[in-house]
Coordinates of C-alpha atoms in Angstrom, one line a residue:
X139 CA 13.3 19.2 -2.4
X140 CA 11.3 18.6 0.9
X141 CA 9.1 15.2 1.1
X142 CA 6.7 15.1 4.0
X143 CA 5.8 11.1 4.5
X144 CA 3.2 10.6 7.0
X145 CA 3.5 6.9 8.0
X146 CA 6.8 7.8 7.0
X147 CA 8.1 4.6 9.4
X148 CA 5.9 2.0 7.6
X149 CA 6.9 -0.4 5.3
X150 CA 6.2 1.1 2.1
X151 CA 6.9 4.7 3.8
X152 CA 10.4 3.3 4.7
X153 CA 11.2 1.9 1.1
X154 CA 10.1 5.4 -0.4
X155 CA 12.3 7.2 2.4
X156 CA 15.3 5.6 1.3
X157 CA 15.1 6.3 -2.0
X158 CA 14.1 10.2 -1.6
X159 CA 17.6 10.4 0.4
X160 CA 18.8 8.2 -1.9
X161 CA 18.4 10.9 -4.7
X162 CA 19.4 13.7 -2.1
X163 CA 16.6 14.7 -0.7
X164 CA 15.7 16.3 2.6
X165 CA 12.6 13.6 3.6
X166 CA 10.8 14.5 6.8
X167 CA 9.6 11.0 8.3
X168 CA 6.0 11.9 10.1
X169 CA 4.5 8.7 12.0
X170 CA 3.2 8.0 15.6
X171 CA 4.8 4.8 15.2
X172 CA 1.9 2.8 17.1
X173 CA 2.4 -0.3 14.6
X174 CA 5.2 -2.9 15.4
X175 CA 8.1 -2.8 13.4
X176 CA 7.9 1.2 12.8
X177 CA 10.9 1.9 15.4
X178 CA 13.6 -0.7 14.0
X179 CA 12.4 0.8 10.1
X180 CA 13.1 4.6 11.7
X181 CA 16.7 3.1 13.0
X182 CA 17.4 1.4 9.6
X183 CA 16.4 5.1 8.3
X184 CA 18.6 6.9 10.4
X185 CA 21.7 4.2 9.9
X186 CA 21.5 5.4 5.8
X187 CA 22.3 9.0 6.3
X188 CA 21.3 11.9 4.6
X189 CA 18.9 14.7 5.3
X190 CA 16.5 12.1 8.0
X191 CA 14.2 14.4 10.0
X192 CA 11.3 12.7 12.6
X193 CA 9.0 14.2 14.0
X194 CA 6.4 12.4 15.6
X195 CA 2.6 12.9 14.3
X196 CA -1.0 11.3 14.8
X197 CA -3.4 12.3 12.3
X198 CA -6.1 12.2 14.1
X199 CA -5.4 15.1 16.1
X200 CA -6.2 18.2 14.1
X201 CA -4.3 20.9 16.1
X202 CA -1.1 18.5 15.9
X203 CA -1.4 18.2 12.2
X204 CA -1.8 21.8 11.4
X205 CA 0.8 23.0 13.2
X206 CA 3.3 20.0 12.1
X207 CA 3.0 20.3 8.6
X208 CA 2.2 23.7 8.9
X209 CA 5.6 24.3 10.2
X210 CA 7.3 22.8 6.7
X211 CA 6.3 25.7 4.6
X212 CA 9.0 24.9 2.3
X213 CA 7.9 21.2 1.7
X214 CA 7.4 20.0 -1.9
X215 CA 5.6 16.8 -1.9
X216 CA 3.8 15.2 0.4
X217 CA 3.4 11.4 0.5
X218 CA 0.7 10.7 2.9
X219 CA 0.7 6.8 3.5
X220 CA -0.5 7.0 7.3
X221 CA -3.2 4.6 7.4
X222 CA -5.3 1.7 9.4
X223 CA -4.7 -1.2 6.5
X224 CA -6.7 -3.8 7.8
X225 CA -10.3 -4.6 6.9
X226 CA -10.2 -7.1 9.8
X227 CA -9.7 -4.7 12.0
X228 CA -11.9 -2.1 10.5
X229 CA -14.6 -4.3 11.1
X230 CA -13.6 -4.9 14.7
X231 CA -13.3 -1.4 15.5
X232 CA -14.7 0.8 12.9
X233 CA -14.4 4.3 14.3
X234 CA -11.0 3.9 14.9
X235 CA -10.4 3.0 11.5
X236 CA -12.6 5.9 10.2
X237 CA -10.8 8.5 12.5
X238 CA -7.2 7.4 11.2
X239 CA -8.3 6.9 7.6
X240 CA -11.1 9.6 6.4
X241 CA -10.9 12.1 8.7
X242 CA -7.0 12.2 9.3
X243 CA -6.2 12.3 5.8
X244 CA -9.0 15.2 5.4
X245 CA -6.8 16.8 8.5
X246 CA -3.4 16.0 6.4
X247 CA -5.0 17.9 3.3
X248 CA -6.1 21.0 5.1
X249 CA -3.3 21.2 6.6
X250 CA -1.3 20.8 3.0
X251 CA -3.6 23.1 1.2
X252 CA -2.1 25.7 2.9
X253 CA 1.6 25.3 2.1
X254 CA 3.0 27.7 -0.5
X255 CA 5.5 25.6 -2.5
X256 CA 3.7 22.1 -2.6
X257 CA 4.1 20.5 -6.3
X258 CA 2.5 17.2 -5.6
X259 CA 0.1 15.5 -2.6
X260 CA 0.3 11.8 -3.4
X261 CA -2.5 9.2 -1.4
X262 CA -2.3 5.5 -1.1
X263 CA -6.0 4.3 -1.5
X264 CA -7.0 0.6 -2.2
X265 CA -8.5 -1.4 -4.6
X266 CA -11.0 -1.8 -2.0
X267 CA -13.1 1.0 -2.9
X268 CA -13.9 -1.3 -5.8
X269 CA -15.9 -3.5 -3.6
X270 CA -16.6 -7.1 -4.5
X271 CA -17.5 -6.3 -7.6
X272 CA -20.4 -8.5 -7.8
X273 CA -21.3 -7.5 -11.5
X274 CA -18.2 -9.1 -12.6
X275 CA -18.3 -12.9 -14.0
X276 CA -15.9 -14.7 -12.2
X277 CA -14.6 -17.8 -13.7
X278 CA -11.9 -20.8 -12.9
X279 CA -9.3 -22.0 -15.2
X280 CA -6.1 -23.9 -13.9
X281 CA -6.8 -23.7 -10.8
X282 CA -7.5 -19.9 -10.3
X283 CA -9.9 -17.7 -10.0
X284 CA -10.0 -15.3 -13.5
X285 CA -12.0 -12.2 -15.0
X286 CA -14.3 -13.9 -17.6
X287 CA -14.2 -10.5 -19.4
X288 CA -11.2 -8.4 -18.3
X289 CA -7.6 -10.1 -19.5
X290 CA -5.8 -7.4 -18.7
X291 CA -7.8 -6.3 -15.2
X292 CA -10.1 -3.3 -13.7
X293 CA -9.7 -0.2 -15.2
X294 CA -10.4 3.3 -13.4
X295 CA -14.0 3.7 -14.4
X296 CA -15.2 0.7 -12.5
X297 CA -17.9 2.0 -10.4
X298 CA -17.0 2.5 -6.9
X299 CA -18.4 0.2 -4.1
X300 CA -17.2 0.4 -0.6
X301 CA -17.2 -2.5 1.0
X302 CA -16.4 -3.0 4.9
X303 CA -15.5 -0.3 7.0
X304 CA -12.4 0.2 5.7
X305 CA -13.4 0.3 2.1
X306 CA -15.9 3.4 3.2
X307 CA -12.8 5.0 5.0
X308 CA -10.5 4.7 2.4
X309 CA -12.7 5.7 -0.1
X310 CA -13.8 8.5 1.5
X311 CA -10.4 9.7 1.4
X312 CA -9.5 8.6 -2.0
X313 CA -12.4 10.8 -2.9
X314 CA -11.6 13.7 -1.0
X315 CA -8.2 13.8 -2.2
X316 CA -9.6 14.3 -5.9
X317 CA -12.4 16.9 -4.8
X318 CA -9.2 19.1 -3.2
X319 CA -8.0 18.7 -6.4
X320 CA -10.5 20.2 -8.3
X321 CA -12.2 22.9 -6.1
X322 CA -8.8 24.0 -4.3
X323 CA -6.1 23.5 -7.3
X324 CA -4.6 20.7 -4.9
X325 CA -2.0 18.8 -6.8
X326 CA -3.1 15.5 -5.5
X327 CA -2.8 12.1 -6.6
X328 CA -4.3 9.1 -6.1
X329 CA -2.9 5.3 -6.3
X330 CA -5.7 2.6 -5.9
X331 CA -2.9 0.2 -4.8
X332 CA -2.9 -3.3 -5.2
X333 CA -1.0 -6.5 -3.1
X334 CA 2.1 -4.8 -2.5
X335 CA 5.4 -6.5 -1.2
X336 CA 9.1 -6.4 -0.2
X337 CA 11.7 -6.2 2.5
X338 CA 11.0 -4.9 5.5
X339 CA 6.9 -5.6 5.5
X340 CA 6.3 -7.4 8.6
X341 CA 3.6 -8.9 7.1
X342 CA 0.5 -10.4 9.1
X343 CA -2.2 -12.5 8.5
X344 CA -4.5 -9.8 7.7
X345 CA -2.7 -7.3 5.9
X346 CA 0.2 -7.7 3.6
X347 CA 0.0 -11.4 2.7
X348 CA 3.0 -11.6 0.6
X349 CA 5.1 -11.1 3.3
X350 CA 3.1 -13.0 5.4
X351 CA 3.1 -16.2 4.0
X352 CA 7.0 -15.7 3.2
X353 CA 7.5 -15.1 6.6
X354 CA 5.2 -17.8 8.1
X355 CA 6.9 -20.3 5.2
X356 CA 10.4 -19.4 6.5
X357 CA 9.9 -19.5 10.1
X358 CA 7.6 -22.3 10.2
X359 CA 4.6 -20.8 11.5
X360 CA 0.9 -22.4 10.7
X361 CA -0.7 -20.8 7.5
X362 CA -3.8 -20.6 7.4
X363 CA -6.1 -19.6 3.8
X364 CA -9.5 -18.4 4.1
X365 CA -11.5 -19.4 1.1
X366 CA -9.6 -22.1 -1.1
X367 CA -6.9 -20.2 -2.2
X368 CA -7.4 -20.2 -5.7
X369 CA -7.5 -16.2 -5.1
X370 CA -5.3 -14.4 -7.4
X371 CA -4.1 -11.1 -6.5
X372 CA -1.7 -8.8 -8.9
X373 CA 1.4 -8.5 -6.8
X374 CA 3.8 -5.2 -7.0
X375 CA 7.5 -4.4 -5.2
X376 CA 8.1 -1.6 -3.1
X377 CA 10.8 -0.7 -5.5
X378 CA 8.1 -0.6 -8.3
X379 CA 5.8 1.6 -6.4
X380 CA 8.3 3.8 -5.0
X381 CA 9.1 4.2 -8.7
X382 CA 5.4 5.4 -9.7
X383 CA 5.6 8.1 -6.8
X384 CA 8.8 9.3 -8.4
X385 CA 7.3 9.6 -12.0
X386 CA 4.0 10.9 -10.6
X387 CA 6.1 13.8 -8.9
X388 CA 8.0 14.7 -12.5
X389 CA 4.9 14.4 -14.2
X390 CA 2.6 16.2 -11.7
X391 CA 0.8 18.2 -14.4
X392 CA -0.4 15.0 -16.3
X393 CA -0.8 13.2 -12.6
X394 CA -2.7 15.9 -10.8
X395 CA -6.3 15.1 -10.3
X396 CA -5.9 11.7 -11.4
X397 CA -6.6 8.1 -9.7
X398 CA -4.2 5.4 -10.5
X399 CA -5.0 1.7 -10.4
X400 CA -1.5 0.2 -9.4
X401 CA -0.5 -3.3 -8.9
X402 CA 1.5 -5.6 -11.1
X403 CA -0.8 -5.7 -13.4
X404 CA -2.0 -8.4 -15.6
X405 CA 2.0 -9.8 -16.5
X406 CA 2.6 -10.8 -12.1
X407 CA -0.1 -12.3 -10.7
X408 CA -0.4 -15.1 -8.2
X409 CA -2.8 -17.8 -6.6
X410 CA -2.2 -17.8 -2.6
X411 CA -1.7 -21.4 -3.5
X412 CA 1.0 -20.6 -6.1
X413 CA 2.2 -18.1 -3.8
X414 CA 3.1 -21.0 -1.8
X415 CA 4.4 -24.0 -3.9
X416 CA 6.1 -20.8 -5.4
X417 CA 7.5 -20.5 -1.3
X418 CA 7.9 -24.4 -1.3
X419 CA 10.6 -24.6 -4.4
X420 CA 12.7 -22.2 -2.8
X421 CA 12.6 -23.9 0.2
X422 CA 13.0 -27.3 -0.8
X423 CA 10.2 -28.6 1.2
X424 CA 6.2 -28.2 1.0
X425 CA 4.5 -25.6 2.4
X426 CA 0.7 -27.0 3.5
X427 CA -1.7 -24.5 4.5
X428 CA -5.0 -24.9 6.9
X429 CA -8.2 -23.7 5.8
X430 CA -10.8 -21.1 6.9
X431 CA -14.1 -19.3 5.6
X432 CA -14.3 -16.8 3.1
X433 CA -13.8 -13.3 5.0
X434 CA -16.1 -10.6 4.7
X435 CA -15.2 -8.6 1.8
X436 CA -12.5 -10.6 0.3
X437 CA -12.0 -10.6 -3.5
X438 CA -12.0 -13.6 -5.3
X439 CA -9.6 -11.8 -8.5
X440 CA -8.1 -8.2 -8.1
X441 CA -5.8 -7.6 -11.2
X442 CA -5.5 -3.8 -11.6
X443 CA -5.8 -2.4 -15.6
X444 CA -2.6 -0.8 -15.4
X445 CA -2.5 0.9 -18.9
X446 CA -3.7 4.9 -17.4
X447 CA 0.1 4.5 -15.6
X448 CA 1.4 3.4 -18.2
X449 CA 0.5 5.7 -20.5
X450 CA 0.2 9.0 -18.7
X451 CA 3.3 8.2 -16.2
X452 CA 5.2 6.4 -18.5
X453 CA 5.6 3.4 -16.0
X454 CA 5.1 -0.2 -15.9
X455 CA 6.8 -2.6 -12.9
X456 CA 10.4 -4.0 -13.9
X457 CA 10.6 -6.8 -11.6
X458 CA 8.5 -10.1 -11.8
X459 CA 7.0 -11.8 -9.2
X460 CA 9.0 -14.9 -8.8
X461 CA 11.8 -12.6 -8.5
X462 CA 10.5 -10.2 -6.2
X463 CA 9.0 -12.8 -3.9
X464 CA 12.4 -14.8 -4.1
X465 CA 13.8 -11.4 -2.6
X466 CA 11.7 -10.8 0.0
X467 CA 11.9 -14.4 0.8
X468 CA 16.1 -13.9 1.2
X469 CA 15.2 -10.6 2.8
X470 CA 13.0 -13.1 5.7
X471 CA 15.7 -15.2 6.2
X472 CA 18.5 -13.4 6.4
X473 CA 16.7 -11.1 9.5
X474 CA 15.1 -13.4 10.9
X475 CA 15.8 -12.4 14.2
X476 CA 14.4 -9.1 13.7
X477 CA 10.8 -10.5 12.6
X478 CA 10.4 -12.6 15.1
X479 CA 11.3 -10.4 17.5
X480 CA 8.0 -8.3 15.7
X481 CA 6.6 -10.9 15.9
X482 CA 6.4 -11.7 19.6
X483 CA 4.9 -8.3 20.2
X484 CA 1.9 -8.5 18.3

């Protein structure tokens, strides 16, 4: 089949790229590639072989969009990952993040509503559009933050609260996606995703912390935890998630319509301050972090109720987090070269 990913150059567009032409698909790679990093993931891309099309795309431009996608009519799934991801920078500069996030996905889903053959329209949102979720009790055990009520995490019917900019703009999205679904016959998807991680995220401080912290661990950099990093986050590998896209895809029928909560799940979760003494075995040496405030809309537990994938997808992540994060730790070192080259462009 055809797979149109928009942010197809991205980290997690990369990893899902590689396995579509792993299984011998023809995987159409749609980005602008504005964000550092997405050139040397398009070269890794094209140095796999396979059926590798690029074609350069900004969703924000309407015309551009149309006539891109509009140009695939025999595409089968869409993957549409192309995103701002940064509620630092949403706050910063909030109508760029609404013009990339609401309104270029709502371009992105015109603009697939009118191909003939699409089976399945699969959308990244966030656990974001969650909010803080204020009405939760919030309680610390063993040094982490916990759900006083929730042992195995937030389910979908948690009420929806956008929080920052980019919580509204996600949101939005996540929202529209469902409504094409229901008054267009869309087959879309939704996957209120979680901290995920693995090779080839060039991780920054404000987005993708997994990778950042391995990075900034391995290289030596100054880490520095806003709040007091008794934060626990449910962590999940690319691989995982790549594998949820490919169930949802077989099982559009049950998927279609539907909002996911994904992340590791109750079973892989982490403290940033196990993250790092997690970091610190591996490397033999302690990793010491600075300290900062709390940051506008920051979480002090995510862990996403799994159980809806589970059930209706027939999925549930196959690698833990000490060994994922022990990967993507390898992965750090052994191109190093390569992130700090991404580095000294930011």
């Amino acid at each position: 089949m055809k797979v149109l990913i928009t942010g197809g150059a991205g980290f997690i567009g990369a990893n899902a790229a590689q396995r579509f032409l792993a299984d011998g698909h023809h995987v159409v790679v749609l980005d602008n590639l504005s964000r550092v990093g997405t050139n040397l993931n398009l070269e890794w891309l094209r140095s796999l072989g396979g059926r590798l099309q690029f074609q350069p795309l900004d969703v924000r431009n309407e015309r551009e969009v149309l006539a891109t996608i509009g140009g695939h009519s025999d595409a089968e799934v869409i993957l549409h990952l192309a995103a701002q991801v940064a509620v630092t920078t949403s706050i910063v500069d909030p109508r760029t993040d609404f013009n990339i996030n609401a309104l270029g996905t709502f371009n992105v889903l015109e603009a697939a509503r009118q191909l003939p053959r699409l089976r399945a329209f699969l959308y990244t949102s966030t656990n974001k559009v969650y909010g803080a979720m204020e009405q939760l009790q919030i309680v610390e055990r063993s040094g982490r933050y916990r759900y006083a009520e929730l042992p195995r995490g937030v389910a979908e019917d948690a009420p929806l609260d956008f929080h920052s900019p980019y919580g509204c703009s996600k949101g939005a999205a996540d929202q529209y996606v469902i409504d094409f679904s229901r008054v267009y016959g869309l087959p879309g998807v939704v996957f209120r995703q979680s901290c995920i991680y693995g090779p080839r995220q060039f991780g920054v401080e404000d987005q993708g912390w997994v990778a950042w912290l391995c990075i900034a661990a391995a290289l030596g950099r100054p880490i520095t935890i806003y709040g007091d990093g008794k934060q626990v986050r449910d962590v999940l590998h690319v691989r995982d998630l790549v594998e949820l896209y490919c169930r949802a895809i077989e099982r559009i029928n049950e998927a279609r319509g539907q909002a996911f909560n994904v992340g590791g799940g109750a079973d892989n979760t982490l403290s940033l301050l196990e993250l790092l003494d997690l970091l610190g075995a591996r490397l033999g040496r302690r990793v010491e972090p600075l300290y900062g405030e709390w940051r506008t809309g920051d979480q002090k537990v995510f862990v996403a109720n799994i159980a809806k994938a589970e059930k209706l997808l027939g999925w549930k992540p196959a690698i833990g987090a000490a060994q994922g994060v022990g990967e993507l730790l390898d992965w750090v070192q052994a191109n190093a070269e390569t992130v700090k080259v991404v580095l000294a462009k930011r």
